Amino acid sequence: MDTQAGGPNRVGVEIIGSATHLPEGKLTNQDLEKLMTTSDEWITKRTGIHTRRRADMANGEKTTDLATGAMGKALKNAGVDPKELDLLLVATMTPDSPTPSVGCVVARDLGCNQIGAMDINAACSGYVYTISIADALIRSGMYKTIGVIGADTVTRHLDYSDYGRGAAILFGDGAAAMVLRASEDASKGMIAHRMHADGEGAKQLFIPSCKHDFVEQELFDERKLDKVQMNGQAVFKFAVSKFQEVIADTLEDAGIGADEVDHYICHQANSRILDSARERFGIPAEKLLVNIDRLGNTVGASVPLVFDELVQAGKIKPGQKVMFLAFGAGLTWGSSLWQL
Ligand code: UT7
């Protein structure tokens, strides 16, 4: 197969299967009311979230379990044997432990061959980064079939007391996956992308591991260690502006109008952030699925969870254009515009 970009036999990339794997455990706003000083009304109004899923850490439910569940089902839906995978990529910022990677464990548990397997950490932007990378690896001819998972169990880094309530209400756990495969139709796959990071904003959203992680030592407190620290208002402003900027830049790169995109598959962080993008570009509600009300912010899983929900609802069709979009800690943000 000639895989030279621009050559006569260019390859395309097809999403041939997807799936979701959520933990059974639920945490509703009413549950949170019992743990901290908050209210269903406050959370709903400020974020649009009603409930979220929570992995059962006490009984050993971890990121690898969710990731394996999602990839196993995606392979089944795609009709692909685990041994046909050439590479496994996992977007996560919450591996079970620093090593081994989630990818290595999933590949073992699914019975893949001894393929390359690795994790990519770009926080909530991780999945959008990773599918862009996977597209490039397939188009280059290096690999034919790549499994891409988004999986996170961030609830273990939340403080469910008044002290941590700013972040604790937002997040949930989950995983979703896709199987990508080389296609003879070169028009299929990524047509434009953006990947951005600005470490100047590192301390706007981070998980400290020691007191030296605090620039201002007076902000250090033992209770903050290993728990999400977030400057909610600063992240909100960053998200609203970068979300709009990256949509505009991606449309310009692709030379298409906002109305030519069939689905905006967006990271679910706050329904108000999504509303601002919809208003700015005149995107109708049916083109931007919001599931944050049921799942909260699931970090790297959020974007593929939206995609798979659309697939399950029969709304994803060949020939459509879909724009994957995310922003998150780092600070990071990015897009990946695909022709299906
Ligand atoms: O993947 C990226 C992840 N992060 C984000 O995208 C987060 C973006 N930011 C946000 O979504 C919003 O900033 C939040 C939802 C986190 C917070 O909403 P906000 O409208 O920015 O609230 P705020 O932080 O300005 O707080 C307003 C008030 C404060 O009280 P006072 O000082 O006005 O009396 C807070 O102490 O709300 C209080 N508050 C709460 N009240 C009830 C903060 N957290 C809570 C809570 N329940 N959980």
Short mmCIF file of C-alpha atoms and ligand atoms in Angstrom, two decimals:
data_model
loop_
_atom_site.label_atom_id
_atom_site.label_comp_id
_atom_site.label_asym_id
_atom_site.label_seq_id
_atom_site.Cartn_x
_atom_site.Cartn_y
_atom_site.Cartn_z
CA MET A 1 0.00 0.00 0.00
CA ASP A 2 1.44 3.40 -1.01
CA THR A 3 0.93 5.59 2.02
CA GLN A 4 2.75 8.72 0.88
CA ALA A 5 0.68 11.73 1.92
CA GLY A 6 -0.54 13.32 -1.29
CA GLY A 7 0.49 10.24 -3.30
CA PRO A 8 -1.80 8.43 -5.70
CA ASN A 9 -2.89 5.74 -3.20
CA ARG A 10 -3.26 7.74 -0.05
CA VAL A 11 -4.98 5.95 2.82
CA GLY A 12 -7.82 7.31 4.85
CA VAL A 13 -8.82 6.48 8.41
CA GLU A 14 -12.17 5.08 9.47
CA ILE A 15 -13.77 4.79 12.91
CA ILE A 16 -15.09 1.24 12.65
CA GLY A 17 -16.40 0.73 16.18
CA SER A 18 -16.91 2.45 19.50
CA ALA A 19 -18.19 1.62 22.98
CA THR A 20 -18.77 2.94 26.49
CA HIS A 21 -17.94 1.46 29.86
CA LEU A 22 -19.21 3.24 32.97
CA PRO A 23 -18.94 2.22 36.60
CA GLU A 24 -22.24 1.19 38.21
CA GLY A 25 -21.85 3.56 41.18
CA LYS A 26 -23.75 6.86 40.97
CA LEU A 27 -23.25 10.09 42.89
CA THR A 28 -26.22 12.43 42.62
CA ASN A 29 -26.43 16.06 43.67
CA GLN A 30 -28.60 14.85 46.54
CA ASP A 31 -25.80 12.51 47.65
CA LEU A 32 -23.39 15.44 47.58
CA GLU A 33 -25.77 17.54 49.68
CA LYS A 34 -25.22 14.99 52.45
CA LEU A 35 -21.42 15.19 52.19
CA MET A 36 -20.84 18.96 51.91
CA THR A 37 -22.54 22.32 52.07
CA THR A 38 -24.02 22.53 48.60
CA SER A 39 -27.38 22.21 46.90
CA ASP A 40 -28.87 20.51 43.88
CA GLU A 41 -30.05 23.96 42.79
CA TRP A 42 -26.54 25.52 42.97
CA ILE A 43 -24.88 22.66 41.10
CA THR A 44 -27.57 22.47 38.42
CA LYS A 45 -27.57 26.22 37.81
CA ARG A 46 -23.78 26.61 37.70
CA THR A 47 -22.84 23.42 35.85
CA GLY A 48 -25.87 21.58 34.44
CA ILE A 49 -24.83 18.39 36.29
CA HIS A 50 -27.40 16.20 38.09
CA THR A 51 -25.48 12.98 38.60
CA ARG A 52 -22.15 11.37 37.81
CA ARG A 53 -20.60 7.88 37.97
CA ARG A 54 -18.03 6.85 40.54
CA ALA A 55 -15.71 3.84 40.35
CA ASP A 56 -15.80 1.53 43.36
CA MET A 57 -12.19 2.06 44.44
CA ALA A 58 -12.76 0.36 47.77
CA ASN A 59 -13.41 -2.86 45.88
CA GLY A 60 -10.58 -2.35 43.43
CA GLU A 61 -12.41 -0.82 40.47
CA LYS A 62 -9.76 1.18 38.63
CA THR A 63 -9.02 2.98 35.37
CA THR A 64 -7.68 -0.21 33.77
CA ASP A 65 -10.99 -2.02 34.47
CA LEU A 66 -13.03 0.71 32.79
CA ALA A 67 -10.56 0.99 29.91
CA THR A 68 -10.52 -2.78 29.31
CA GLY A 69 -14.32 -2.89 29.39
CA ALA A 70 -14.61 -0.06 26.86
CA MET A 71 -11.98 -1.41 24.44
CA GLY A 72 -13.31 -4.97 24.66
CA LYS A 73 -16.80 -3.81 23.70
CA ALA A 74 -15.52 -1.47 20.96
CA LEU A 75 -13.60 -4.37 19.36
CA LYS A 76 -16.71 -6.52 19.49
CA ASN A 77 -18.83 -3.75 17.92
CA ALA A 78 -16.20 -3.33 15.20
CA GLY A 79 -15.99 -7.08 14.59
CA VAL A 80 -12.24 -6.94 15.21
CA ASP A 81 -10.29 -9.57 17.12
CA PRO A 82 -7.95 -8.14 19.82
CA LYS A 83 -5.08 -9.83 17.97
CA GLU A 84 -5.76 -7.60 14.94
CA LEU A 85 -4.84 -4.45 16.86
CA ASP A 86 -1.44 -3.02 15.91
CA LEU A 87 -1.26 -0.35 18.61
CA LEU A 88 -3.16 0.68 21.72
CA LEU A 89 -3.29 4.29 22.89
CA VAL A 90 -4.96 5.41 26.12
CA ALA A 91 -5.80 9.01 26.95
CA THR A 92 -5.71 9.18 30.73
CA MET A 93 -4.37 11.26 33.58
CA THR A 94 -5.34 8.72 36.23
CA PRO A 95 -3.46 5.48 35.58
CA ASP A 96 -3.83 2.92 38.39
CA SER A 97 -0.22 3.75 39.32
CA PRO A 98 2.68 5.58 37.63
CA THR A 99 3.71 2.33 35.96
CA PRO A 100 2.73 0.08 34.21
CA SER A 101 0.69 2.15 31.82
CA VAL A 102 -3.04 1.53 31.45
CA GLY A 103 -2.32 0.56 27.84
CA CYS A 104 -0.01 -2.33 28.84
CA VAL A 105 -2.57 -3.78 31.24
CA VAL A 106 -5.47 -3.46 28.78
CA ALA A 107 -3.46 -5.11 25.98
CA ARG A 108 -2.63 -8.01 28.32
CA ASP A 109 -6.19 -8.41 29.60
CA LEU A 110 -7.73 -8.34 26.13
CA GLY A 111 -5.22 -10.86 24.80
CA CYS A 112 -3.65 -8.56 22.22
CA ASN A 113 -0.36 -9.58 20.62
CA GLN A 114 2.71 -7.91 22.10
CA ILE A 115 1.81 -4.64 20.41
CA GLY A 116 2.91 -1.16 21.40
CA ALA A 117 0.72 0.19 24.18
CA MET A 118 1.02 3.51 25.95
CA ASP A 119 -0.79 6.28 27.80
CA ILE A 120 -0.99 9.89 26.67
CA ASN A 121 -1.64 12.52 29.31
CA ALA A 122 -3.14 15.80 28.17
CA ALA A 123 -5.84 15.76 30.89
CA CYS A 124 -9.28 16.55 29.46
CA SER A 125 -7.75 17.27 26.02
CA GLY A 126 -6.12 13.83 25.96
CA TYR A 127 -8.59 12.05 23.70
CA VAL A 128 -8.64 14.81 21.11
CA TYR A 129 -4.82 14.83 21.01
CA THR A 130 -4.73 11.03 20.81
CA ILE A 131 -7.11 10.48 17.90
CA SER A 132 -5.18 13.11 15.91
CA ILE A 133 -1.96 11.20 16.62
CA ALA A 134 -3.60 7.87 15.76
CA ASP A 135 -4.84 9.26 12.44
CA ALA A 136 -1.32 10.41 11.55
CA LEU A 137 0.20 7.03 12.48
CA ILE A 138 -2.27 5.20 10.26
CA ARG A 139 -1.88 7.60 7.34
CA SER A 140 1.92 7.30 7.55
CA GLY A 141 1.57 3.56 6.99
CA MET A 142 3.11 2.64 10.35
CA TYR A 143 -0.06 0.97 11.64
CA LYS A 144 -3.33 -0.29 10.20
CA THR A 145 -5.61 -0.81 13.20
CA ILE A 146 -5.32 1.27 16.37
CA GLY A 147 -7.41 1.08 19.52
CA VAL A 148 -7.91 4.46 21.19
CA ILE A 149 -9.32 4.61 24.70
CA GLY A 150 -10.27 7.54 26.92
CA ALA A 151 -10.46 6.46 30.57
CA ASP A 152 -10.25 8.28 33.88
CA THR A 153 -11.16 7.72 37.51
CA VAL A 154 -10.59 11.21 38.82
CA THR A 155 -13.05 10.90 41.71
CA ARG A 156 -10.26 9.39 43.81
CA HIS A 157 -8.55 12.80 43.60
CA LEU A 158 -11.56 14.71 44.97
CA ASP A 159 -12.23 15.91 48.47
CA TYR A 160 -15.94 15.36 49.20
CA SER A 161 -16.08 17.86 52.04
CA ASP A 162 -16.74 21.61 52.19
CA TYR A 163 -13.03 22.08 51.71
CA GLY A 164 -12.97 20.52 48.24
CA ARG A 165 -16.51 21.21 47.09
CA GLY A 166 -15.51 23.55 44.23
CA ALA A 167 -14.05 20.65 42.23
CA ALA A 168 -15.85 17.68 43.83
CA ILE A 169 -19.22 18.52 42.31
CA LEU A 170 -17.87 18.56 38.76
CA PHE A 171 -16.18 15.27 38.04
CA GLY A 172 -17.18 11.67 37.38
CA ASP A 173 -15.49 8.45 36.24
CA GLY A 174 -15.85 6.59 32.95
CA ALA A 175 -14.30 5.18 29.82
CA ALA A 176 -15.06 4.94 26.12
CA ALA A 177 -13.11 3.67 23.16
CA MET A 178 -12.90 3.56 19.38
CA VAL A 179 -11.25 1.26 16.86
CA LEU A 180 -9.58 3.14 13.99
CA ARG A 181 -8.57 1.38 10.79
CA ALA A 182 -6.87 2.32 7.52
CA SER A 183 -9.37 2.86 4.73
CA GLU A 184 -8.88 2.82 0.98
CA ASP A 185 -11.07 5.93 0.87
CA ALA A 186 -8.52 8.70 1.43
CA SER A 187 -11.24 11.27 2.08
CA LYS A 188 -12.05 9.60 5.41
CA GLY A 189 -10.32 10.61 8.61
CA MET A 190 -8.90 13.79 10.08
CA ILE A 191 -9.05 16.86 7.87
CA ALA A 192 -7.81 19.49 10.31
CA HIS A 193 -6.57 19.60 13.86
CA ARG A 194 -5.15 21.86 16.53
CA MET A 195 -3.13 20.87 19.60
CA HIS A 196 -2.26 23.55 22.11
CA ALA A 197 -0.71 23.77 25.56
CA ASP A 198 0.20 26.67 27.81
CA GLY A 199 2.10 25.65 30.93
CA GLU A 200 1.81 29.20 32.24
CA GLY A 201 -1.62 28.07 33.41
CA ALA A 202 -0.34 24.90 35.10
CA LYS A 203 -1.45 25.95 38.56
CA GLN A 204 -4.98 26.89 37.52
CA LEU A 205 -5.93 23.20 37.59
CA PHE A 206 -3.57 20.65 39.12
CA ILE A 207 -3.15 17.76 41.53
CA PRO A 208 -0.33 18.53 43.97
CA SER A 209 1.92 15.73 45.17
CA CYS A 210 3.99 17.74 47.67
CA LYS A 211 4.14 21.15 49.29
CA HIS A 212 6.67 22.36 46.70
CA ASP A 213 3.94 22.18 44.09
CA PHE A 214 2.47 25.32 45.62
CA VAL A 215 4.03 28.48 44.20
CA GLU A 216 2.72 30.45 47.16
CA GLN A 217 3.69 28.39 50.20
CA GLU A 218 0.96 29.97 52.30
CA LEU A 219 -1.59 28.17 50.09
CA PHE A 220 -0.17 24.78 51.10
CA ASP A 221 -2.38 22.59 53.27
CA GLU A 222 -1.99 18.82 53.87
CA ARG A 223 -5.64 18.30 52.85
CA LYS A 224 -4.87 19.54 49.34
CA LEU A 225 -2.28 16.85 48.58
CA ASP A 226 -3.37 14.40 45.86
CA LYS A 227 -6.66 16.31 45.39
CA VAL A 228 -7.74 18.41 42.42
CA GLN A 229 -7.00 22.09 42.95
CA MET A 230 -8.88 24.36 40.60
CA ASN A 231 -9.27 28.07 40.11
CA GLY A 232 -12.79 27.62 38.76
CA GLN A 233 -13.34 31.14 37.50
CA ALA A 234 -9.97 31.34 35.72
CA VAL A 235 -10.50 27.94 34.07
CA PHE A 236 -14.01 28.97 33.07
CA LYS A 237 -12.76 32.12 31.31
CA PHE A 238 -9.92 30.21 29.63
CA ALA A 239 -12.34 27.52 28.46
CA VAL A 240 -14.91 29.91 27.00
CA SER A 241 -12.30 31.88 25.05
CA LYS A 242 -10.14 28.95 23.85
CA PHE A 243 -13.14 26.83 22.90
CA GLN A 244 -14.39 29.54 20.58
CA GLU A 245 -10.90 30.30 19.26
CA VAL A 246 -10.09 26.68 18.45
CA ILE A 247 -13.42 26.14 16.66
CA ALA A 248 -12.82 29.24 14.52
CA ASP A 249 -9.21 28.24 13.74
CA THR A 250 -10.15 24.67 12.81
CA LEU A 251 -12.97 25.77 10.52
CA GLU A 252 -10.56 28.19 8.86
CA ASP A 253 -7.87 25.49 8.45
CA ALA A 254 -10.44 23.20 6.81
CA GLY A 255 -11.96 26.00 4.74
CA ILE A 256 -15.51 25.21 5.83
CA GLY A 257 -18.29 27.05 7.64
CA ALA A 258 -19.63 26.21 11.11
CA ASP A 259 -22.87 24.95 9.54
CA GLU A 260 -21.00 22.31 7.51
CA VAL A 261 -20.09 20.37 10.66
CA ASP A 262 -22.72 17.72 11.51
CA HIS A 263 -21.71 17.15 15.13
CA TYR A 264 -19.60 19.11 17.60
CA ILE A 265 -18.34 16.42 19.96
CA CYS A 266 -17.28 18.47 22.94
CA HIS A 267 -15.57 17.86 26.23
CA GLN A 268 -18.23 18.12 28.90
CA ALA A 269 -16.96 20.47 31.61
CA ASN A 270 -19.82 22.87 32.20
CA SER A 271 -23.01 23.29 30.18
CA ARG A 272 -22.55 27.08 30.30
CA ILE A 273 -19.21 26.76 28.45
CA LEU A 274 -20.92 24.66 25.76
CA ASP A 275 -23.79 27.16 25.50
CA SER A 276 -21.35 30.01 24.90
CA ALA A 277 -19.81 28.14 21.94
CA ARG A 278 -23.23 27.27 20.53
CA GLU A 279 -24.34 30.88 20.70
CA ARG A 280 -21.13 32.27 19.17
CA PHE A 281 -21.30 29.95 16.10
CA GLY A 282 -25.08 29.55 15.85
CA ILE A 283 -24.79 25.79 16.42
CA PRO A 284 -28.22 24.16 16.85
CA ALA A 285 -28.68 22.08 20.01
CA GLU A 286 -29.07 18.83 18.02
CA LYS A 287 -25.53 19.24 16.68
CA LEU A 288 -23.91 19.54 20.11
CA LEU A 289 -24.85 16.71 22.43
CA VAL A 290 -24.71 17.54 26.14
CA ASN A 291 -24.54 14.58 28.51
CA ILE A 292 -22.87 16.33 31.43
CA ASP A 293 -26.20 16.24 33.29
CA ARG A 294 -25.83 12.43 33.62
CA LEU A 295 -22.05 11.95 33.62
CA GLY A 296 -20.36 15.10 34.92
CA ASN A 297 -16.86 15.88 33.69
CA THR A 298 -15.16 12.54 32.95
CA VAL A 299 -11.80 14.06 31.85
CA GLY A 300 -10.25 11.96 29.03
CA ALA A 301 -13.36 9.82 28.65
CA SER A 302 -15.72 12.70 28.04
CA VAL A 303 -15.24 13.16 24.26
CA PRO A 304 -15.48 9.47 23.23
CA LEU A 305 -18.46 9.04 25.58
CA VAL A 306 -20.32 11.70 23.61
CA PHE A 307 -19.31 10.09 20.31
CA ASP A 308 -20.47 6.64 21.37
CA GLU A 309 -23.77 8.00 22.67
CA LEU A 310 -24.39 9.52 19.23
CA VAL A 311 -23.44 6.21 17.56
CA GLN A 312 -25.83 4.30 19.81
CA ALA A 313 -28.60 6.79 19.00
CA GLY A 314 -28.03 6.16 15.27
CA LYS A 315 -26.99 9.77 14.69
CA ILE A 316 -23.51 9.12 13.30
CA LYS A 317 -23.53 8.44 9.57
CA PRO A 318 -20.89 7.91 6.88
CA GLY A 319 -19.97 11.12 5.07
CA GLN A 320 -20.66 13.36 8.06
CA LYS A 321 -18.14 15.86 9.38
CA VAL A 322 -17.58 15.79 13.14
CA MET A 323 -15.41 18.10 15.20
CA PHE A 324 -13.92 16.68 18.41
CA LEU A 325 -13.10 19.47 20.87
CA ALA A 326 -11.60 19.68 24.34
CA PHE A 327 -9.76 21.84 26.86
CA GLY A 328 -8.36 21.07 30.26
CA ALA A 329 -5.52 21.03 32.72
CA GLY A 330 -2.05 21.88 31.54
CA LEU A 331 -3.56 24.13 30.39
CA THR A 332 -4.32 22.29 27.14
CA TRP A 333 -6.86 22.61 24.36
CA GLY A 334 -7.37 21.21 20.90
CA SER A 335 -9.58 19.99 18.09
CA SER A 336 -9.73 17.18 15.56
CA LEU A 337 -12.08 17.60 12.59
CA TRP A 338 -13.00 14.32 10.85
CA GLN A 339 -14.75 13.26 7.72
CA LEU A 340 -16.52 10.01 8.57
O1 UT7 B 1 -12.11 20.05 32.28
C1 UT7 B 1 -11.88 21.35 32.73
C2 UT7 B 1 -12.34 21.41 34.14
N1 UT7 B 1 -12.81 22.56 34.78
C3 UT7 B 1 -13.71 23.46 34.35
O2 UT7 B 1 -14.09 23.54 33.24
C4 UT7 B 1 -14.21 24.36 35.43
C5 UT7 B 1 -14.66 25.70 34.92
N2 UT7 B 1 -15.27 26.45 36.02
C6 UT7 B 1 -16.53 26.23 36.40
O3 UT7 B 1 -17.23 25.37 35.86
C7 UT7 B 1 -17.09 27.10 37.49
O4 UT7 B 1 -16.13 28.06 37.83
C8 UT7 B 1 -17.51 26.32 38.77
C9 UT7 B 1 -18.76 25.51 38.48
C10 UT7 B 1 -16.40 25.41 39.25
C11 UT7 B 1 -17.86 27.31 39.87
O5 UT7 B 1 -18.87 28.18 39.43
P1 UT7 B 1 -18.69 29.76 39.62
O6 UT7 B 1 -19.92 30.37 39.10
O7 UT7 B 1 -17.40 30.16 38.97
O8 UT7 B 1 -18.62 29.89 41.17
P2 UT7 B 1 -17.51 30.59 42.07
O9 UT7 B 1 -16.30 29.73 42.18
O10 UT7 B 1 -17.35 32.00 41.64
O11 UT7 B 1 -18.24 30.59 43.46
C12 UT7 B 1 -19.44 31.33 43.68
C13 UT7 B 1 -19.91 31.07 45.10
C14 UT7 B 1 -18.82 31.25 46.15
O12 UT7 B 1 -19.45 31.80 47.31
P3 UT7 B 1 -19.31 33.37 47.67
O13 UT7 B 1 -17.84 33.59 47.81
O14 UT7 B 1 -19.91 34.08 46.49
O15 UT7 B 1 -20.09 33.48 48.92
C15 UT7 B 1 -18.35 29.85 46.42
O16 UT7 B 1 -17.81 29.69 47.72
O17 UT7 B 1 -20.33 29.70 45.23
C16 UT7 B 1 -19.65 29.08 46.32
N3 UT7 B 1 -19.43 27.68 45.99
C17 UT7 B 1 -20.37 26.74 46.19
N4 UT7 B 1 -21.60 26.79 46.70
C18 UT7 B 1 -22.32 25.65 46.75
C19 UT7 B 1 -18.34 27.09 45.43
N5 UT7 B 1 -18.55 25.78 45.26
C20 UT7 B 1 -19.81 25.54 45.72
C21 UT7 B 1 -20.59 24.37 45.82
N6 UT7 B 1 -21.84 24.48 46.33
N7 UT7 B 1 -20.14 23.17 45.40
#
